[in-house]
JSON list of C-alpha atoms in Angstrom, two decimals:
[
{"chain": "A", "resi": 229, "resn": "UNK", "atom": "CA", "xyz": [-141.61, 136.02, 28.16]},
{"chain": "A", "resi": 230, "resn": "UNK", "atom": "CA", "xyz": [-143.41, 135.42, 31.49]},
{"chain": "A", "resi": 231, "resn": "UNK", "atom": "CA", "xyz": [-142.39, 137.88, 34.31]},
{"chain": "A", "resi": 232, "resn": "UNK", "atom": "CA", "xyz": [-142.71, 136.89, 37.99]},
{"chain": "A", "resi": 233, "resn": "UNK", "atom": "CA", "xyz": [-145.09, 139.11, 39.92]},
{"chain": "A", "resi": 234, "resn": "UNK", "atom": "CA", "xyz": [-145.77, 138.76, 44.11]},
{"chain": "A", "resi": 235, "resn": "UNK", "atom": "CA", "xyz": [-149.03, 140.05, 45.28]},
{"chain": "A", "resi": 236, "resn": "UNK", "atom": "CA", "xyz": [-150.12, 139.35, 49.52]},
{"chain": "A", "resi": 237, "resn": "UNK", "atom": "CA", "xyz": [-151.08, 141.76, 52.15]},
{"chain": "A", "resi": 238, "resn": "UNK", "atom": "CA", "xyz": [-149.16, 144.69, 53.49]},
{"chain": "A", "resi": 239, "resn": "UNK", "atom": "CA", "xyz": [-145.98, 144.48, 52.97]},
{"chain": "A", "resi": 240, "resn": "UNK", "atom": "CA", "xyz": [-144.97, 141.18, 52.89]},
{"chain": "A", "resi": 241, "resn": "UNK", "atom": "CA", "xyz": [-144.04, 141.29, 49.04]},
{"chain": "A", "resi": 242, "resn": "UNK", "atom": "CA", "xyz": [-141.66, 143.87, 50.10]},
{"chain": "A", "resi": 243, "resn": "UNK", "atom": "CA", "xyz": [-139.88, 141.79, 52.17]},
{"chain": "A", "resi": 244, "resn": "UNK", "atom": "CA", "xyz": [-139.57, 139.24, 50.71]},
{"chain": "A", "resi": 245, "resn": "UNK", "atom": "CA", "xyz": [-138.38, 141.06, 47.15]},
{"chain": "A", "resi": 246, "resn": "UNK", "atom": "CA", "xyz": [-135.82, 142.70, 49.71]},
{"chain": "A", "resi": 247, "resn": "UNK", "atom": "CA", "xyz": [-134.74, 138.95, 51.19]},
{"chain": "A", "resi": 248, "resn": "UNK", "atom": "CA", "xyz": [-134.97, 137.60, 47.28]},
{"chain": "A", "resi": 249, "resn": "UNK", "atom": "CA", "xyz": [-132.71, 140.86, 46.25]},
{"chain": "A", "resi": 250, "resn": "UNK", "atom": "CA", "xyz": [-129.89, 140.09, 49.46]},
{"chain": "A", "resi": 251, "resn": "UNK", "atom": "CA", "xyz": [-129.17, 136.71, 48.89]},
{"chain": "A", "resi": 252, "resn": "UNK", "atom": "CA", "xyz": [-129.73, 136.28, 44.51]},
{"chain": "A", "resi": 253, "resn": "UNK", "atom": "CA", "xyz": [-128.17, 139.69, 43.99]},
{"chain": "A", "resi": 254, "resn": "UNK", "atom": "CA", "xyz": [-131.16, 139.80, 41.52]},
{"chain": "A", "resi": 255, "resn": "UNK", "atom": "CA", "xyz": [-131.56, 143.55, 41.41]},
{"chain": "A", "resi": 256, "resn": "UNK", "atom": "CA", "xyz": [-135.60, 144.46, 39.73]},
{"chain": "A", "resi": 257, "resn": "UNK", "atom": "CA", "xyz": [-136.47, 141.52, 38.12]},
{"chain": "A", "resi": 258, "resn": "UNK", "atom": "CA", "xyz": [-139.39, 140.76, 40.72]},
{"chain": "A", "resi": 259, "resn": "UNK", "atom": "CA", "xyz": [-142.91, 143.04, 40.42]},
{"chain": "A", "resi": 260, "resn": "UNK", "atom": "CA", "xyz": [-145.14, 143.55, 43.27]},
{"chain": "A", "resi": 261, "resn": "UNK", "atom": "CA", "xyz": [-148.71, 144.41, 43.76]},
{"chain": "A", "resi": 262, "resn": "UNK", "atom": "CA", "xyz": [-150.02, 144.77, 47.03]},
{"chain": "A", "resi": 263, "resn": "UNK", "atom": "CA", "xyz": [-152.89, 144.94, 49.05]},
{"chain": "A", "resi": 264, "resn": "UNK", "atom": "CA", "xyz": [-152.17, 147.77, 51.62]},
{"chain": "A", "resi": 265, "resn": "UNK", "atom": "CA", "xyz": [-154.43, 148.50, 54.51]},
{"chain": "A", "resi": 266, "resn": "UNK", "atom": "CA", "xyz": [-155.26, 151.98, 53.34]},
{"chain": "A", "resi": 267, "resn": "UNK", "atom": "CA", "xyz": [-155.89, 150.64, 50.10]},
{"chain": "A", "resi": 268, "resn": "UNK", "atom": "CA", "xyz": [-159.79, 150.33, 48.10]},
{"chain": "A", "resi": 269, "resn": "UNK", "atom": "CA", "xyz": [-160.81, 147.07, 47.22]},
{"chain": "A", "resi": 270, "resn": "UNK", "atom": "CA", "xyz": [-161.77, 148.57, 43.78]},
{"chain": "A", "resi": 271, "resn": "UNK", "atom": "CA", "xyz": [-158.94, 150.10, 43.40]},
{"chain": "A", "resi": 272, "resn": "UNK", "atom": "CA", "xyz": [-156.53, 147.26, 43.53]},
{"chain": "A", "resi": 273, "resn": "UNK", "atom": "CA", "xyz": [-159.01, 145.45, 41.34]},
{"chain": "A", "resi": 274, "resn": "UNK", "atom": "CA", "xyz": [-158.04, 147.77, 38.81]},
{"chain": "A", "resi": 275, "resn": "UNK", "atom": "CA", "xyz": [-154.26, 147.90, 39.51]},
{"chain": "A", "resi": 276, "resn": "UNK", "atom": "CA", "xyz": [-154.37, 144.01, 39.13]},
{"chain": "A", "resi": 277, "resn": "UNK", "atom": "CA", "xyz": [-156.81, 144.14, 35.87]},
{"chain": "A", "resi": 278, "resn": "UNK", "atom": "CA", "xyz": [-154.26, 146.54, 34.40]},
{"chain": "A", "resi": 279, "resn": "UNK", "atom": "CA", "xyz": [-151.22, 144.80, 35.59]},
{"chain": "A", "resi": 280, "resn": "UNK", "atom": "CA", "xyz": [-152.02, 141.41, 34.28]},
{"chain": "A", "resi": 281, "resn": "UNK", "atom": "CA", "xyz": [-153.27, 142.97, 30.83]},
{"chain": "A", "resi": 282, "resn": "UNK", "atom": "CA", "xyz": [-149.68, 143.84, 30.55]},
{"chain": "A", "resi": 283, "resn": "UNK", "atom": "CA", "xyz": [-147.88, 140.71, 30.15]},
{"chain": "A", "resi": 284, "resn": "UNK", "atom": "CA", "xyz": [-148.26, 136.63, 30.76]},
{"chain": "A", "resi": 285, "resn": "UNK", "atom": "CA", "xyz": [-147.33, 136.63, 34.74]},
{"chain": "A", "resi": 286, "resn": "UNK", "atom": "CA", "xyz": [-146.23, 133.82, 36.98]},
{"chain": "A", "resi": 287, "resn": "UNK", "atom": "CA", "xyz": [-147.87, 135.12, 39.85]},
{"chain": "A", "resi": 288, "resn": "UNK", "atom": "CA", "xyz": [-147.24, 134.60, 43.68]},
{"chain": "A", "resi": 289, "resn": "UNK", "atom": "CA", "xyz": [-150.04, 135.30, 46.13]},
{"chain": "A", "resi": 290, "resn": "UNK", "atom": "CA", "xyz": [-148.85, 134.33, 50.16]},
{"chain": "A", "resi": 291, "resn": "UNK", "atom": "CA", "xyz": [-152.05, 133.21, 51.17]},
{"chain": "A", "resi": 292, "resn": "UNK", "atom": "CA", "xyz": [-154.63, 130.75, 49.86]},
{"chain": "A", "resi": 293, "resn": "UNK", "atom": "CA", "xyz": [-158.07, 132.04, 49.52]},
{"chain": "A", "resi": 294, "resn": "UNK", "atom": "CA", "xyz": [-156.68, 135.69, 50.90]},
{"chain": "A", "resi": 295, "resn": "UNK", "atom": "CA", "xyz": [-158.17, 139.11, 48.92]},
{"chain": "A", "resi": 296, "resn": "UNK", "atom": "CA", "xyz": [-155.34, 139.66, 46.52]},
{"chain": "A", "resi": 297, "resn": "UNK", "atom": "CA", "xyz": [-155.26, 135.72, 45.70]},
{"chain": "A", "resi": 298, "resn": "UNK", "atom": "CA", "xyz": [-158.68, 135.87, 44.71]},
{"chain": "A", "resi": 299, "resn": "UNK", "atom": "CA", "xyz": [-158.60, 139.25, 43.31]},
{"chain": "A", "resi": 300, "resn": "UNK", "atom": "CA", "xyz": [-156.01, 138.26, 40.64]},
{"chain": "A", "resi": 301, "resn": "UNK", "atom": "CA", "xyz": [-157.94, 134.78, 39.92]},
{"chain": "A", "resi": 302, "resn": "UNK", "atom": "CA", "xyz": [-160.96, 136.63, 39.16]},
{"chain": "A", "resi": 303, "resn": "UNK", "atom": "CA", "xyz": [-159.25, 138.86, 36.96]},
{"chain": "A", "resi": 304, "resn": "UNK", "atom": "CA", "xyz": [-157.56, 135.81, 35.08]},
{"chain": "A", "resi": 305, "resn": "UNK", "atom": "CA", "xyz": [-160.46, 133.74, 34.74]},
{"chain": "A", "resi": 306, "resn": "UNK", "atom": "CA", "xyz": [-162.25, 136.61, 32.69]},
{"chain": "A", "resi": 307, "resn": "UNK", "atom": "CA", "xyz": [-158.82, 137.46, 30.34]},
{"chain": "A", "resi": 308, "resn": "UNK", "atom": "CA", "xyz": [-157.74, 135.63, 27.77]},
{"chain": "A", "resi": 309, "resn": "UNK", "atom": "CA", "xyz": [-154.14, 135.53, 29.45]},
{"chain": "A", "resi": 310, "resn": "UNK", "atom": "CA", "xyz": [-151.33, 132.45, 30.14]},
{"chain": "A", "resi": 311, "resn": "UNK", "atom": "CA", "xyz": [-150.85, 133.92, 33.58]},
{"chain": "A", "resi": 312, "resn": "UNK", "atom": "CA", "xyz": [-150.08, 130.98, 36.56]},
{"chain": "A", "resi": 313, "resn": "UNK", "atom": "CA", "xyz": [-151.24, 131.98, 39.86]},
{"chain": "A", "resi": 314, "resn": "UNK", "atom": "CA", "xyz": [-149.43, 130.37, 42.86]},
{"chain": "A", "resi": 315, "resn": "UNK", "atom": "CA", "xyz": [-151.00, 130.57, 46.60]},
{"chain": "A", "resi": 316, "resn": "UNK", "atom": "CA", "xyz": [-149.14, 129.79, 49.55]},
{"chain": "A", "resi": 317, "resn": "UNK", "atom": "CA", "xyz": [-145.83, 131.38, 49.01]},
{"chain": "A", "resi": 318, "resn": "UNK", "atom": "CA", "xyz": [-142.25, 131.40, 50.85]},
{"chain": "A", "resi": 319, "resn": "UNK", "atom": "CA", "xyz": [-139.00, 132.09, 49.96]},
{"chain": "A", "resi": 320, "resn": "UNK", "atom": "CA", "xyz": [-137.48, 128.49, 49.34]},
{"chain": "A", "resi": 321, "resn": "UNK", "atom": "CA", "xyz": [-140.23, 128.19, 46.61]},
{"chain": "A", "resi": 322, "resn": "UNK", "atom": "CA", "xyz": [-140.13, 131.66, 44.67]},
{"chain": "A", "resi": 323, "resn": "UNK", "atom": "CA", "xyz": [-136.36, 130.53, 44.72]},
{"chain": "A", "resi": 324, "resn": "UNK", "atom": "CA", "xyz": [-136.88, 127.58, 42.86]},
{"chain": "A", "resi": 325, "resn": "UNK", "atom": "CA", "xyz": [-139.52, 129.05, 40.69]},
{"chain": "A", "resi": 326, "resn": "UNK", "atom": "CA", "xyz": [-137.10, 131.81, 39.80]},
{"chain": "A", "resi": 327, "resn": "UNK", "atom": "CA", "xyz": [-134.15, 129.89, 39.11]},
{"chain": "A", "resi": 328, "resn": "UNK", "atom": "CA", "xyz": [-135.45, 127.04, 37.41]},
{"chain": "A", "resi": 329, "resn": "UNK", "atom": "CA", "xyz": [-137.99, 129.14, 34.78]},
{"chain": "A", "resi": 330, "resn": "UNK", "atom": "CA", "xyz": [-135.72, 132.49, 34.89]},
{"chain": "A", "resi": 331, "resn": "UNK", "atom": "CA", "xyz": [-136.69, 134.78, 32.22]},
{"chain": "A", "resi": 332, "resn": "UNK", "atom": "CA", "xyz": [-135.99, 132.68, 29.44]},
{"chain": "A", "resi": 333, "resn": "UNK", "atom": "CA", "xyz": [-138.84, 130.31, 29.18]},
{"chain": "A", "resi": 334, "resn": "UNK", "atom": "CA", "xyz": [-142.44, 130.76, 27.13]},
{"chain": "A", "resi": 335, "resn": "UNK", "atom": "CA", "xyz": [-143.48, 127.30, 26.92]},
{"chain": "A", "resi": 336, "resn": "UNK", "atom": "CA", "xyz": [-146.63, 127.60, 29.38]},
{"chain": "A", "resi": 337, "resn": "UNK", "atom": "CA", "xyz": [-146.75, 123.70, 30.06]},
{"chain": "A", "resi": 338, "resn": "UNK", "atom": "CA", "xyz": [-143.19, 123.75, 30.50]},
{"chain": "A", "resi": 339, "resn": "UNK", "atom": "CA", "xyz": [-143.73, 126.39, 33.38]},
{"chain": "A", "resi": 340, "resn": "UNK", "atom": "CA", "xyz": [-146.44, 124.56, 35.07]},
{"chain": "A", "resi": 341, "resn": "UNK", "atom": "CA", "xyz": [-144.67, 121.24, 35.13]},
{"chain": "A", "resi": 342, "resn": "UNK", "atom": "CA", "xyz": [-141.58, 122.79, 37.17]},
{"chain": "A", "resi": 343, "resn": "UNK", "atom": "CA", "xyz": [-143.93, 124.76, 39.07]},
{"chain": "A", "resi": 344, "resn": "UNK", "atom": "CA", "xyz": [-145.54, 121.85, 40.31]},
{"chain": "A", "resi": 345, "resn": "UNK", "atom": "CA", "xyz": [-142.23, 120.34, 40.97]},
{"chain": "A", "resi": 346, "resn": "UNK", "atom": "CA", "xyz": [-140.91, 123.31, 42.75]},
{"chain": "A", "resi": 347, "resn": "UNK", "atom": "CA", "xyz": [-144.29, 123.20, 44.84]},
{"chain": "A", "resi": 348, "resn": "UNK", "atom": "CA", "xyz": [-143.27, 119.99, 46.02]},
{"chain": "A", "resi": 349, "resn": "UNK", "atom": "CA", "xyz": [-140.11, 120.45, 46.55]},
{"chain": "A", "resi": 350, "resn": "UNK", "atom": "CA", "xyz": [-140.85, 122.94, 48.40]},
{"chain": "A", "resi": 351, "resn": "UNK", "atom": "CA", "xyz": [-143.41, 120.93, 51.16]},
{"chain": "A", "resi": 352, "resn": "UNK", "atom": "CA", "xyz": [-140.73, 118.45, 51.40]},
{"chain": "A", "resi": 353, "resn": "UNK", "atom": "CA", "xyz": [-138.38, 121.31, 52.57]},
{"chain": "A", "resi": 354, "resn": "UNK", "atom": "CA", "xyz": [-140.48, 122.00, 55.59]},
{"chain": "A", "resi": 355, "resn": "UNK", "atom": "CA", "xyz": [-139.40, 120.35, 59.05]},
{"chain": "A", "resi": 356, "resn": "UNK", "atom": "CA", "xyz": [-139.86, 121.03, 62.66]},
{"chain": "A", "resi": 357, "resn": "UNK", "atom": "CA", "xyz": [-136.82, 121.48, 65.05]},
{"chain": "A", "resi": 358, "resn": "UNK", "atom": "CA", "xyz": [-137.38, 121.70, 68.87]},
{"chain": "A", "resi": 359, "resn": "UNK", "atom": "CA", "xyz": [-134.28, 121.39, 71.80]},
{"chain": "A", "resi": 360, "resn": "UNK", "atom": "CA", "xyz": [-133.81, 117.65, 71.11]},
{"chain": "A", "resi": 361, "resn": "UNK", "atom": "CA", "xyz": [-132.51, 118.52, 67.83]},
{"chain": "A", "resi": 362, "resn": "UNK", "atom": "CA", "xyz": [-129.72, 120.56, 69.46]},
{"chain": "A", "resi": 363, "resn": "UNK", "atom": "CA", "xyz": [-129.01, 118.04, 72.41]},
{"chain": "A", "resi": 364, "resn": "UNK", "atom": "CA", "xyz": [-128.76, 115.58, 69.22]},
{"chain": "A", "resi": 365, "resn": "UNK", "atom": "CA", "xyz": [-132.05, 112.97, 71.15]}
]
């Protein structure tokens, strides 16, 4: 079974668990690992080297190239693990990832094919608005 895990800076996995939680009604099926500002680098190395021992992880990071995103690629690339790491995250997309995979599926190429799709769905959700949208220009 893969779990779904959110990793970032601060507390932006906490929001956006408590966002996920509001509108799914999903109560603790997210994990979190965070990089807090009072927080070692080596230590969160060795929360995420621990944490992804644990289980195979579909893994969220919110920025691309940021510490934790790195931090957990490092750690996967030297584990023998099925782990996906995603960078870039928003709600629309964990959304669709959670939904569409759920807890229910273990076919790794399964997961990756609807992650793609759900990465791509979720660019094509993104769109600009400015005040001729609401004057209807």
């Amino acid at each position: 079974m893969y779990k779904i895990l959110l990793t970032g800076h601060g507390k932006f996995c906490e929001g956006l668990i408590d966002v996920f939680e509001m509108l799914t009604g999903e109560i603790g099926v997210l994990e979190s690992l965070a990089l807090t500002k009072d927080m070692e680098f080596d230590v969160f190395a060795k929360l995420v080297a621990n944490k992804i021992n644990q289980d195979n992880w579909i893994i969220l990071a919110d920025i691309i190239g940021g510490t934790p995103m790195k931090v957990f690629l490092e750690k996967l690339h030297h584990q023998n693990n099925n782990s996906v790491l995603i960078a870039g995250i928003n709600l629309p997309l964990l959304l669709d990832i959670y939904f569409k995979i759920g807890n229910e599926c273990n076919e790794i190429e399964k997961i990756k094919k609807i992650i793609r799709e759900s990465i791509e769905q979720s660019r094509e959700n993104m769109e600009m608005f400015d005040s001729s949208f609401i004057r209807g220009e």
